[in-house]
Coordinates of C-alpha atoms in Angstrom, one line a residue:
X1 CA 102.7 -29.5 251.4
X2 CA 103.5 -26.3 252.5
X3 CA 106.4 -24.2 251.5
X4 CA 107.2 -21.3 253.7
X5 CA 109.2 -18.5 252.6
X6 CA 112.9 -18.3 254.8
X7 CA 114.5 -15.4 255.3
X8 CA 117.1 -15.5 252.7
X9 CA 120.1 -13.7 252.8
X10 CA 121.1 -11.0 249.9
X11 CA 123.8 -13.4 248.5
X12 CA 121.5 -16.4 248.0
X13 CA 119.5 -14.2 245.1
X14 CA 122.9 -13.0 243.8
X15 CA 121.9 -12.2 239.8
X16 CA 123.4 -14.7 237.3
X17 CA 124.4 -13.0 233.9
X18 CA 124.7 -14.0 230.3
X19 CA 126.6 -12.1 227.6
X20 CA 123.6 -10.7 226.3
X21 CA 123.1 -8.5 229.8
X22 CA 126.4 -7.3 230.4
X23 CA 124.6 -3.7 230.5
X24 CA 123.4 -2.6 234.0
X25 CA 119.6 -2.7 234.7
X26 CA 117.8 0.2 234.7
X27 CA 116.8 2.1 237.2
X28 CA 113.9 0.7 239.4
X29 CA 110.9 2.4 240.1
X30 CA 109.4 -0.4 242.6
X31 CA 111.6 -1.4 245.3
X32 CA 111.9 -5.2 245.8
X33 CA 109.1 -5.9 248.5
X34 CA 110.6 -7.4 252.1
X35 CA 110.9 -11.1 252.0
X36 CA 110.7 -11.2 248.3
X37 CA 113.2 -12.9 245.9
X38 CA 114.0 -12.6 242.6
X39 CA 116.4 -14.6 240.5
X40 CA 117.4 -13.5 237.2
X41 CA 117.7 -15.6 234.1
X42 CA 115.2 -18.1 235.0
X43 CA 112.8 -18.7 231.5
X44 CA 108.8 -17.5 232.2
X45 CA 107.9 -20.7 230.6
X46 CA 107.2 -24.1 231.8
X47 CA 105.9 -24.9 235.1
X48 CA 106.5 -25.6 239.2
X49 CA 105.7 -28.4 241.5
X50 CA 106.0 -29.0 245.0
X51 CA 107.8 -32.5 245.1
X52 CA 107.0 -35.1 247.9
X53 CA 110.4 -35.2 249.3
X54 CA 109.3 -31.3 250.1
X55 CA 111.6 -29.7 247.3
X56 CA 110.8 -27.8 244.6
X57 CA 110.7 -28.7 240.6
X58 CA 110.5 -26.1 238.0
X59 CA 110.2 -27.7 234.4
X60 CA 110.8 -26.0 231.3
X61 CA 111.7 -27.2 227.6
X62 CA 113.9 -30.1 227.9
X63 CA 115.0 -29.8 231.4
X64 CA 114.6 -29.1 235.2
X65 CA 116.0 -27.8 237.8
X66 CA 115.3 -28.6 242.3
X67 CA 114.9 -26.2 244.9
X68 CA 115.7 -27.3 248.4
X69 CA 114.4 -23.6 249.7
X70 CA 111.8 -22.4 248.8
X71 CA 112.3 -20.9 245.4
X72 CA 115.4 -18.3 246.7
X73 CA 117.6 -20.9 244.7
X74 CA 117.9 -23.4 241.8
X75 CA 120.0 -26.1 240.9
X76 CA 121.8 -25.8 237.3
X77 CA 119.4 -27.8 234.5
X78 CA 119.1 -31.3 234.5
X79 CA 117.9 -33.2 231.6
X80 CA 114.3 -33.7 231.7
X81 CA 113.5 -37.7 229.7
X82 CA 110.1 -36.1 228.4
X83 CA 108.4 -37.0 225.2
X84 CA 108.1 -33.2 224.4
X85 CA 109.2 -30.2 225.6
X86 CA 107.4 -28.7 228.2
X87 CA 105.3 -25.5 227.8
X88 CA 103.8 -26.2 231.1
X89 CA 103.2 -28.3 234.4
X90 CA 100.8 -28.7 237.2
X91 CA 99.9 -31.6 239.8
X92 CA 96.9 -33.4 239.1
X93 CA 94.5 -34.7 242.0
X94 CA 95.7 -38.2 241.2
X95 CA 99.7 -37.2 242.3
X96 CA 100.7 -37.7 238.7
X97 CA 102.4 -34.8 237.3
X98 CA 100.9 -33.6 233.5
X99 CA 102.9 -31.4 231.1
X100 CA 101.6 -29.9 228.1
X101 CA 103.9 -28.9 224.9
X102 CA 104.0 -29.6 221.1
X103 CA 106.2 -31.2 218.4
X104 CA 106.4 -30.0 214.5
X105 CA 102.7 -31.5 213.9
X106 CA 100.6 -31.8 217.5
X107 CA 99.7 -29.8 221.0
X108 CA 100.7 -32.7 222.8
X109 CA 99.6 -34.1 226.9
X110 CA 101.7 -36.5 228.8
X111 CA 102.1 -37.6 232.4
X112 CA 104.6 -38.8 235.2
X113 CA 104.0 -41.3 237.7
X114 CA 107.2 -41.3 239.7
X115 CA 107.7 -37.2 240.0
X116 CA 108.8 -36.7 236.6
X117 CA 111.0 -39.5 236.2
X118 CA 109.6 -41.6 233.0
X119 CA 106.7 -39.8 231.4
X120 CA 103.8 -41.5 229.5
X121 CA 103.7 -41.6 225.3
X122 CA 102.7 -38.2 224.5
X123 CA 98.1 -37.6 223.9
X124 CA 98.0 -35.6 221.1
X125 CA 95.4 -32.3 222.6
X126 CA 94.9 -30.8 218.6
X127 CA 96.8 -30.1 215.7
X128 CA 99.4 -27.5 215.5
X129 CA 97.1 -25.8 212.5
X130 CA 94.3 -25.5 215.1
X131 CA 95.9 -23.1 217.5
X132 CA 98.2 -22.2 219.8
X133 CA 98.4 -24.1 223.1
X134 CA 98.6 -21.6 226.1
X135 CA 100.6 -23.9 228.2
X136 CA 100.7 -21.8 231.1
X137 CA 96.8 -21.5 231.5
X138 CA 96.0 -25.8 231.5
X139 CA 94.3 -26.0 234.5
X140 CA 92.4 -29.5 236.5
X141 CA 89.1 -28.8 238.0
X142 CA 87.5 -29.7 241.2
X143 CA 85.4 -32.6 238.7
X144 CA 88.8 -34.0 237.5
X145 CA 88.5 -32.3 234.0
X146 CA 91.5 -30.6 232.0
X147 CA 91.1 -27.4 230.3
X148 CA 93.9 -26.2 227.9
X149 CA 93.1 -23.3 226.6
X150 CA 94.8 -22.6 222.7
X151 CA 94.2 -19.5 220.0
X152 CA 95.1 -18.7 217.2
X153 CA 96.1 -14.7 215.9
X154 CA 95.5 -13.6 212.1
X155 CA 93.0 -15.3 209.8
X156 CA 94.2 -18.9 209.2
X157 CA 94.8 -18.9 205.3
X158 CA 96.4 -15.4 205.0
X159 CA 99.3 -15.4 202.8
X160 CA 99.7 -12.3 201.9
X161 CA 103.6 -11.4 201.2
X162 CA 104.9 -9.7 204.9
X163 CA 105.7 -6.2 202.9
X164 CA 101.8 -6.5 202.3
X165 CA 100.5 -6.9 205.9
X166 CA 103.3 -5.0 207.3
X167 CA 105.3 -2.6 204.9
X168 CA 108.4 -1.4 205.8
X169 CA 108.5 1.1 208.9
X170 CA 104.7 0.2 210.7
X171 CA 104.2 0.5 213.8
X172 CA 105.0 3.3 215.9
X173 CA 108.5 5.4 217.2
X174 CA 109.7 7.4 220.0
X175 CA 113.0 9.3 220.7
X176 CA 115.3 7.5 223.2
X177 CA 118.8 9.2 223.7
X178 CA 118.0 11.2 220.7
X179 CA 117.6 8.0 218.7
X180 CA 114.6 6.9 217.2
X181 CA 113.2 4.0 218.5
X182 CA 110.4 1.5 217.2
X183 CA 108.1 0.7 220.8
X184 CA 105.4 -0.8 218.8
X185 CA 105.2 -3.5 215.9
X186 CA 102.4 -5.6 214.9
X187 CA 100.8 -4.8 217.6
X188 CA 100.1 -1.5 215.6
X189 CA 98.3 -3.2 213.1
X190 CA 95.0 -4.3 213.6
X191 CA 95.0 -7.9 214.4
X192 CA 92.3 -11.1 214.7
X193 CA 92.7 -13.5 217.2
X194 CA 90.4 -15.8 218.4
X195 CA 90.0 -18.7 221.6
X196 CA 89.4 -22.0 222.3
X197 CA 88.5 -24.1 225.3
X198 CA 89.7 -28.0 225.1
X199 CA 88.6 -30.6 227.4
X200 CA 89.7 -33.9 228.5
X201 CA 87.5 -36.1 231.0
X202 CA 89.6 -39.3 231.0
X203 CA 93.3 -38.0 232.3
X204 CA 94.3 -36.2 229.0
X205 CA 94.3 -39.5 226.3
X206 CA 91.4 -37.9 224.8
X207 CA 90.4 -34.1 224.0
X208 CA 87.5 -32.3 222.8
X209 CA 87.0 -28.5 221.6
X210 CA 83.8 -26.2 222.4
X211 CA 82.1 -25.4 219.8
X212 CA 82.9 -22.3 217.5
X213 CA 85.5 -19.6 218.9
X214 CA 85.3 -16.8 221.3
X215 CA 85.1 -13.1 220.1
X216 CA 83.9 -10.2 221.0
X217 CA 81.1 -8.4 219.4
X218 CA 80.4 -5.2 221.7
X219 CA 79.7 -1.6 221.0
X220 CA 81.8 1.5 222.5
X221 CA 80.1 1.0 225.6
X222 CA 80.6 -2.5 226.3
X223 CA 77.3 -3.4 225.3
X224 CA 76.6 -6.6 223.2
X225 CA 75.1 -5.7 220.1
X226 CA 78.1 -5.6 217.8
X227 CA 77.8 -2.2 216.9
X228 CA 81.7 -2.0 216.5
X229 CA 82.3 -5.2 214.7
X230 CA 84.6 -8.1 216.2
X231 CA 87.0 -7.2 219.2
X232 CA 89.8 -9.6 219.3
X233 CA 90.3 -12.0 222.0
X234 CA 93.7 -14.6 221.9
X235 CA 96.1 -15.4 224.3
X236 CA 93.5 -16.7 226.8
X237 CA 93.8 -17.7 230.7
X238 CA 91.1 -19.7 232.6
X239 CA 90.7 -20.5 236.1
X240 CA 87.8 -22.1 238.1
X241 CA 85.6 -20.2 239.9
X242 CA 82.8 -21.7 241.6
X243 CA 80.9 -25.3 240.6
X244 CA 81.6 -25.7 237.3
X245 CA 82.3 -22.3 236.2
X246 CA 85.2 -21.5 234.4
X247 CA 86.0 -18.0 233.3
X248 CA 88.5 -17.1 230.6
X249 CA 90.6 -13.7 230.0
X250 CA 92.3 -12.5 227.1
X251 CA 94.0 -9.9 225.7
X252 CA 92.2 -7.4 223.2
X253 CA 93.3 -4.5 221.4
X254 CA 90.3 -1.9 223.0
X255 CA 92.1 -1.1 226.0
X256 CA 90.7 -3.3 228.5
X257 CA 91.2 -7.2 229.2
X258 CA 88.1 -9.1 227.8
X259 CA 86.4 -12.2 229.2
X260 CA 83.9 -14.8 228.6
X261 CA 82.2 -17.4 231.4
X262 CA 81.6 -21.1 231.1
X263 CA 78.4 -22.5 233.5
X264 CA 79.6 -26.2 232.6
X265 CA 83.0 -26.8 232.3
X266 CA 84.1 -25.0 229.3
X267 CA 81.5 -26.8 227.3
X268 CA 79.5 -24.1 226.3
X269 CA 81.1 -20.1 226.6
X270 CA 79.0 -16.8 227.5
X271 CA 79.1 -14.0 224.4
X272 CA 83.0 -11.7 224.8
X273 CA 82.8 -8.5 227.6
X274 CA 85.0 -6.5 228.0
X275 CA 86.2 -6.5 231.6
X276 CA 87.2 -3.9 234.2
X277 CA 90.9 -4.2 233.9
X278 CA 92.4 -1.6 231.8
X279 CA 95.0 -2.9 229.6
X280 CA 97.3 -2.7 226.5
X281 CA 97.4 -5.3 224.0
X282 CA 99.5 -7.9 225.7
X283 CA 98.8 -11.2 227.7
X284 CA 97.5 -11.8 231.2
X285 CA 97.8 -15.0 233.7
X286 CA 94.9 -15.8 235.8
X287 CA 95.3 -18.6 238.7
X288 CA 93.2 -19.8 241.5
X289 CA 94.9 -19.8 244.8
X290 CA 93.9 -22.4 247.1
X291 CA 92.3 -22.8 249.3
X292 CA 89.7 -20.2 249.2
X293 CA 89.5 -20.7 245.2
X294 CA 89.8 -16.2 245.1
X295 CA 91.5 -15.1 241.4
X296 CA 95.0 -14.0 241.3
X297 CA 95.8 -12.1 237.8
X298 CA 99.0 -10.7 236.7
X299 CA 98.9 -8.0 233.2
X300 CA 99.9 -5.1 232.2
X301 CA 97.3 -2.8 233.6
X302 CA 97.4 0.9 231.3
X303 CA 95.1 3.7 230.4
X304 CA 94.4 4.4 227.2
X305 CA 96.3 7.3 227.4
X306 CA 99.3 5.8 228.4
X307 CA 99.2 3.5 225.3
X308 CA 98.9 6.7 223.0
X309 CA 101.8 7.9 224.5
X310 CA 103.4 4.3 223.4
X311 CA 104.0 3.0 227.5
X312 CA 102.0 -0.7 226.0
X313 CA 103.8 -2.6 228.5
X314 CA 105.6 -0.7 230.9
X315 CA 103.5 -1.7 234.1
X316 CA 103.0 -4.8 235.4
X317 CA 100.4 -5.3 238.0
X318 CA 98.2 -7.8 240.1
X319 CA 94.9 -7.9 241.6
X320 CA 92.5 -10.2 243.3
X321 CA 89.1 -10.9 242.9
X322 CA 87.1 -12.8 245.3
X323 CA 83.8 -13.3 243.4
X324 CA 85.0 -15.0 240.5
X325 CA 85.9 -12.3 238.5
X326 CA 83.0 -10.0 239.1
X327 CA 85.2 -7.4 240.3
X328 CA 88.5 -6.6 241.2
X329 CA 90.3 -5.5 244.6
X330 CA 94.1 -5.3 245.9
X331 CA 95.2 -3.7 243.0
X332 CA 99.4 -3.5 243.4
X333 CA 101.9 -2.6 241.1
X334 CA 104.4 -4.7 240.6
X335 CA 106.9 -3.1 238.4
X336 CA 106.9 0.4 236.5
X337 CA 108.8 2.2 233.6
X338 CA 109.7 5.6 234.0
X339 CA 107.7 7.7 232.5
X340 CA 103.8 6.8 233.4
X341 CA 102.4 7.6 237.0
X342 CA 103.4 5.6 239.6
X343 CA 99.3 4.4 241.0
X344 CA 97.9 1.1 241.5
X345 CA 95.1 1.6 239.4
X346 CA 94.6 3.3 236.1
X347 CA 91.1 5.2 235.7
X348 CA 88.8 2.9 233.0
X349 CA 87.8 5.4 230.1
X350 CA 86.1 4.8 226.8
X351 CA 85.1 4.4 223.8
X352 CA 85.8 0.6 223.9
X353 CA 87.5 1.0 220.4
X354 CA 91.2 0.0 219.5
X355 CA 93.7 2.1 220.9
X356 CA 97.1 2.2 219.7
X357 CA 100.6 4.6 220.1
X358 CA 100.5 7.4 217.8
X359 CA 102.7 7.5 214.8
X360 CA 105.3 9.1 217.0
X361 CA 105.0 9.5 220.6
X362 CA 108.1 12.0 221.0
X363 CA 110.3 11.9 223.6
X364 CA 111.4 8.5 225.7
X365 CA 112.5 8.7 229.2
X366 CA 116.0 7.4 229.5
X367 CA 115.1 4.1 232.1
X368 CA 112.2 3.0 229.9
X369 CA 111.7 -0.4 230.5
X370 CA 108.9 -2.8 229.5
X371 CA 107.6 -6.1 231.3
X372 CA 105.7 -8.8 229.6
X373 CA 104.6 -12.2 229.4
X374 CA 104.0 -13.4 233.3
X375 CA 104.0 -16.7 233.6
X376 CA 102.0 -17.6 237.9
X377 CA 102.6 -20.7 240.0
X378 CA 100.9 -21.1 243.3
X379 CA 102.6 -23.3 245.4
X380 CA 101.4 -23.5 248.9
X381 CA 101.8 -20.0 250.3
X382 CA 104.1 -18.9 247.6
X383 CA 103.3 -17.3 244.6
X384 CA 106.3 -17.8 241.9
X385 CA 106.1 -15.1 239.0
X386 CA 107.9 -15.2 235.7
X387 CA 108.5 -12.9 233.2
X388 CA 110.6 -10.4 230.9
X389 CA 112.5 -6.9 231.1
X390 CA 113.5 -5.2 228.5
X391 CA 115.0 -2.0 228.1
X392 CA 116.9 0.3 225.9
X393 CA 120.8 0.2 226.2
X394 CA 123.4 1.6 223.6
X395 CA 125.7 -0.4 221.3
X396 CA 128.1 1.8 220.3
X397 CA 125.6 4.4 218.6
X398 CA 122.9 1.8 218.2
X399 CA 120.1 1.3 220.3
X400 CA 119.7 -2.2 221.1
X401 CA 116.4 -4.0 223.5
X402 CA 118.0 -6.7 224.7
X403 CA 115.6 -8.9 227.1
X404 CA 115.8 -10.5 230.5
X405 CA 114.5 -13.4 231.9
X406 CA 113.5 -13.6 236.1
X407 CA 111.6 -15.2 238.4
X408 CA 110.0 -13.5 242.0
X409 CA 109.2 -15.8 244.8
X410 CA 106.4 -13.8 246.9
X411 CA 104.3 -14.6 249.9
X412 CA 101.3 -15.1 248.7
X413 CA 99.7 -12.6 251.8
X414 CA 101.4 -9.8 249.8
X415 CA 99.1 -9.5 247.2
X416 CA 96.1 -8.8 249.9
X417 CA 97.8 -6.2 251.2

């Protein structure tokens, strides 16, 4: 199926508003591209499918909602008759449609026959105690086998009283409006967080885990001698690269992305590198666009400099890698906070160590505005991209973040250019 992007007309990506935003958006440092829409108050969670009447389903939660063009416009939610809510979606090779989510107890599978009409009992993937399910990231290979990957954040067992692991007034502050502002929470204090692969070779009824769990164990330099201890590595994304390969790439706290490669399916996982994508402690998302099988990532690219200065996530970018990961090329900036420079790539520095914003980072540009959680489909030549805003607006004398939801509908030929 393919869905081409038609020229859409300002009013048909007129910005729906809740009473939560009824402050006006900051002011934009990245123009919205030609033939680009964006729809506000669309959730990053869940998933889209092209249906076979040639519309459009995104699922999320308990619900759904068509497109009859292209992505520039959504009906209201429908109730969705799932077993669970959905965390994610994708197409399988079969036509069936799988969703991944979880209940009180279970990471939970199930699957659609009829384009999401009746949906299967739910396949329970693992335990809730086992991990978190990255919904987003569950992926079918070329083979037929289905990859979730989960992880899980903390030692498992810690339960030590919150004023323990986080006393009152961690993290770090800026001044905003002359108002001091906390721009950095737990993600101040140094975290574990660990990955897992699961696999499922008979349509999701079954799953099994890799052994062990992936962290990394480099040196300053990147080398793998564990000179520096355990790196964290949670809130994975995998994509298939060539064969069976698989590679996987997380969020770390050493101001880079860090990856691991799987020769066999996600069977067996390479030792934890750090990668060549500067970045702040927050989550990418990693896709393979078809047909060509090139990598499509969306993070929030910084230098460590920039997340001294406490700008964590304040830049969201893409790139593109045509090698399976091996390097990195059509970097592009997709949004950008005031306050950092406006370039397409940051310069990598070292030491590999964990970098975080100083106690007090001083002064706060007035449109600073962060962007976080990207959520990628790829449906034919579209590329639909979910995520947050959030920005600093004023309550009366309090400063208040409040946070809002969006989706962009791109040609996919953008992000080569």
């Amino acid at each position: 199926m393919n869905h081409r992007l038609r020229t859409v007309a300002i009013a048909s990506a007129v910005l729906l508003f809740t009473a939560e935003h009824v402050s006006a958006d900051p002011v934009s440092r990245k123009p919205l591209p030609d033939g680009v829409v964006e729809i506000q108050d669309i959730n990053p969670n869940g998933g889209i499918v092209g249906l076979d009447d040639g519309s459009l389903m995104f699922a999320q939660a308990s619900s759904y909602r068509i497109s009859h063009d292209d992505g520039a416009s959504w009906s209201d939610p429908q109730p969705l008759q799932a077993p669970f809510g959905v965390g994610g979606m994708i197409r399988l090779q079969s036509g069936a449609l799988a969703i991944c989510g979880r209940n009180d107890a279970n990471n939970l599978f199930a699957l659609s026959n009829d384009e999401g009409k009746t949906w299967s009992e739910p396949f329970v993937i693992c335990p809730r105690y086992e991990g978190n399910v990255m919904h987003e990231s569950m992926i079918q290979m070329s083979s037929g086998r289905l990859l979730i990957p989960l992880y899980w954040e903390k030692l498992d067992g810690w339960n030590l009283h919150p004023d323990v692991m986080y006393p009152e007034n961690t993290g770090a502050f800026g001044t905003w409006k002359g108002h001091r502002v906390s721009i950095e929470g737990h993600g101040h204090v140094p975290e574990m967080g660990m990955s897992f692969v699961y696999r499922s070779d008979d349509q999701g009824e079954t799953w099994t885990k890799h052994p062990g769990g992936l962290m990394g164990w480099f040196d300053a330099e990147g080398n793998i001698n564990g000179a520096s201890g355990v790196t964290p590595c949670y809130e994975p994304t995998i994509a298939q690269t060539n064969g069976d390969g698989v590679l996987l790439i997380a969020r770390s706290t050493v101001g880079r992305l860090v990856s691991s490669y799987s020769p066999d399916g996600g069977q067996q996982w390479m030792a934890v590198r750090p990668t060549d994508l500067g970045a702040s402690e927050a989550p990418p998302l990693m896709v393979s666009v078809p047909p060509n099988g090139d990598l499509l990532i969306i993070w929030n690219q910084n230098s460590r400099e920039e997340i001294r200065r406490g700008f964590r996530r304040n830049r969201l970018s893409s790139a593109i890698s045509q090698d399976g990961g091996h390097s990195w090329e059509h970097f592009k900036t997709l949004e950008l906070s005031a306050g950092i420079d406006d370039v397409d790539r940051v310069p990598l520095d070292y030491p590999l160590t964990p970098v975080r914003a100083r106690r007090d980072v001083g002064h706060l540009p007035d449109d600073y505005i962060q962007f976080s959680y990207p959520n990628v489909d790829v449906v034919g030549d579209l590329v639909f991209v979910r995520y947050y805003r959030r920005w600093w607006i004023l309550e009366g004398d309090k400063p208040k973040m409040p946070k809002r939801h969006l989706m962009r509908v791109y040609p996919l030929k953008w992000f080569y250019q």
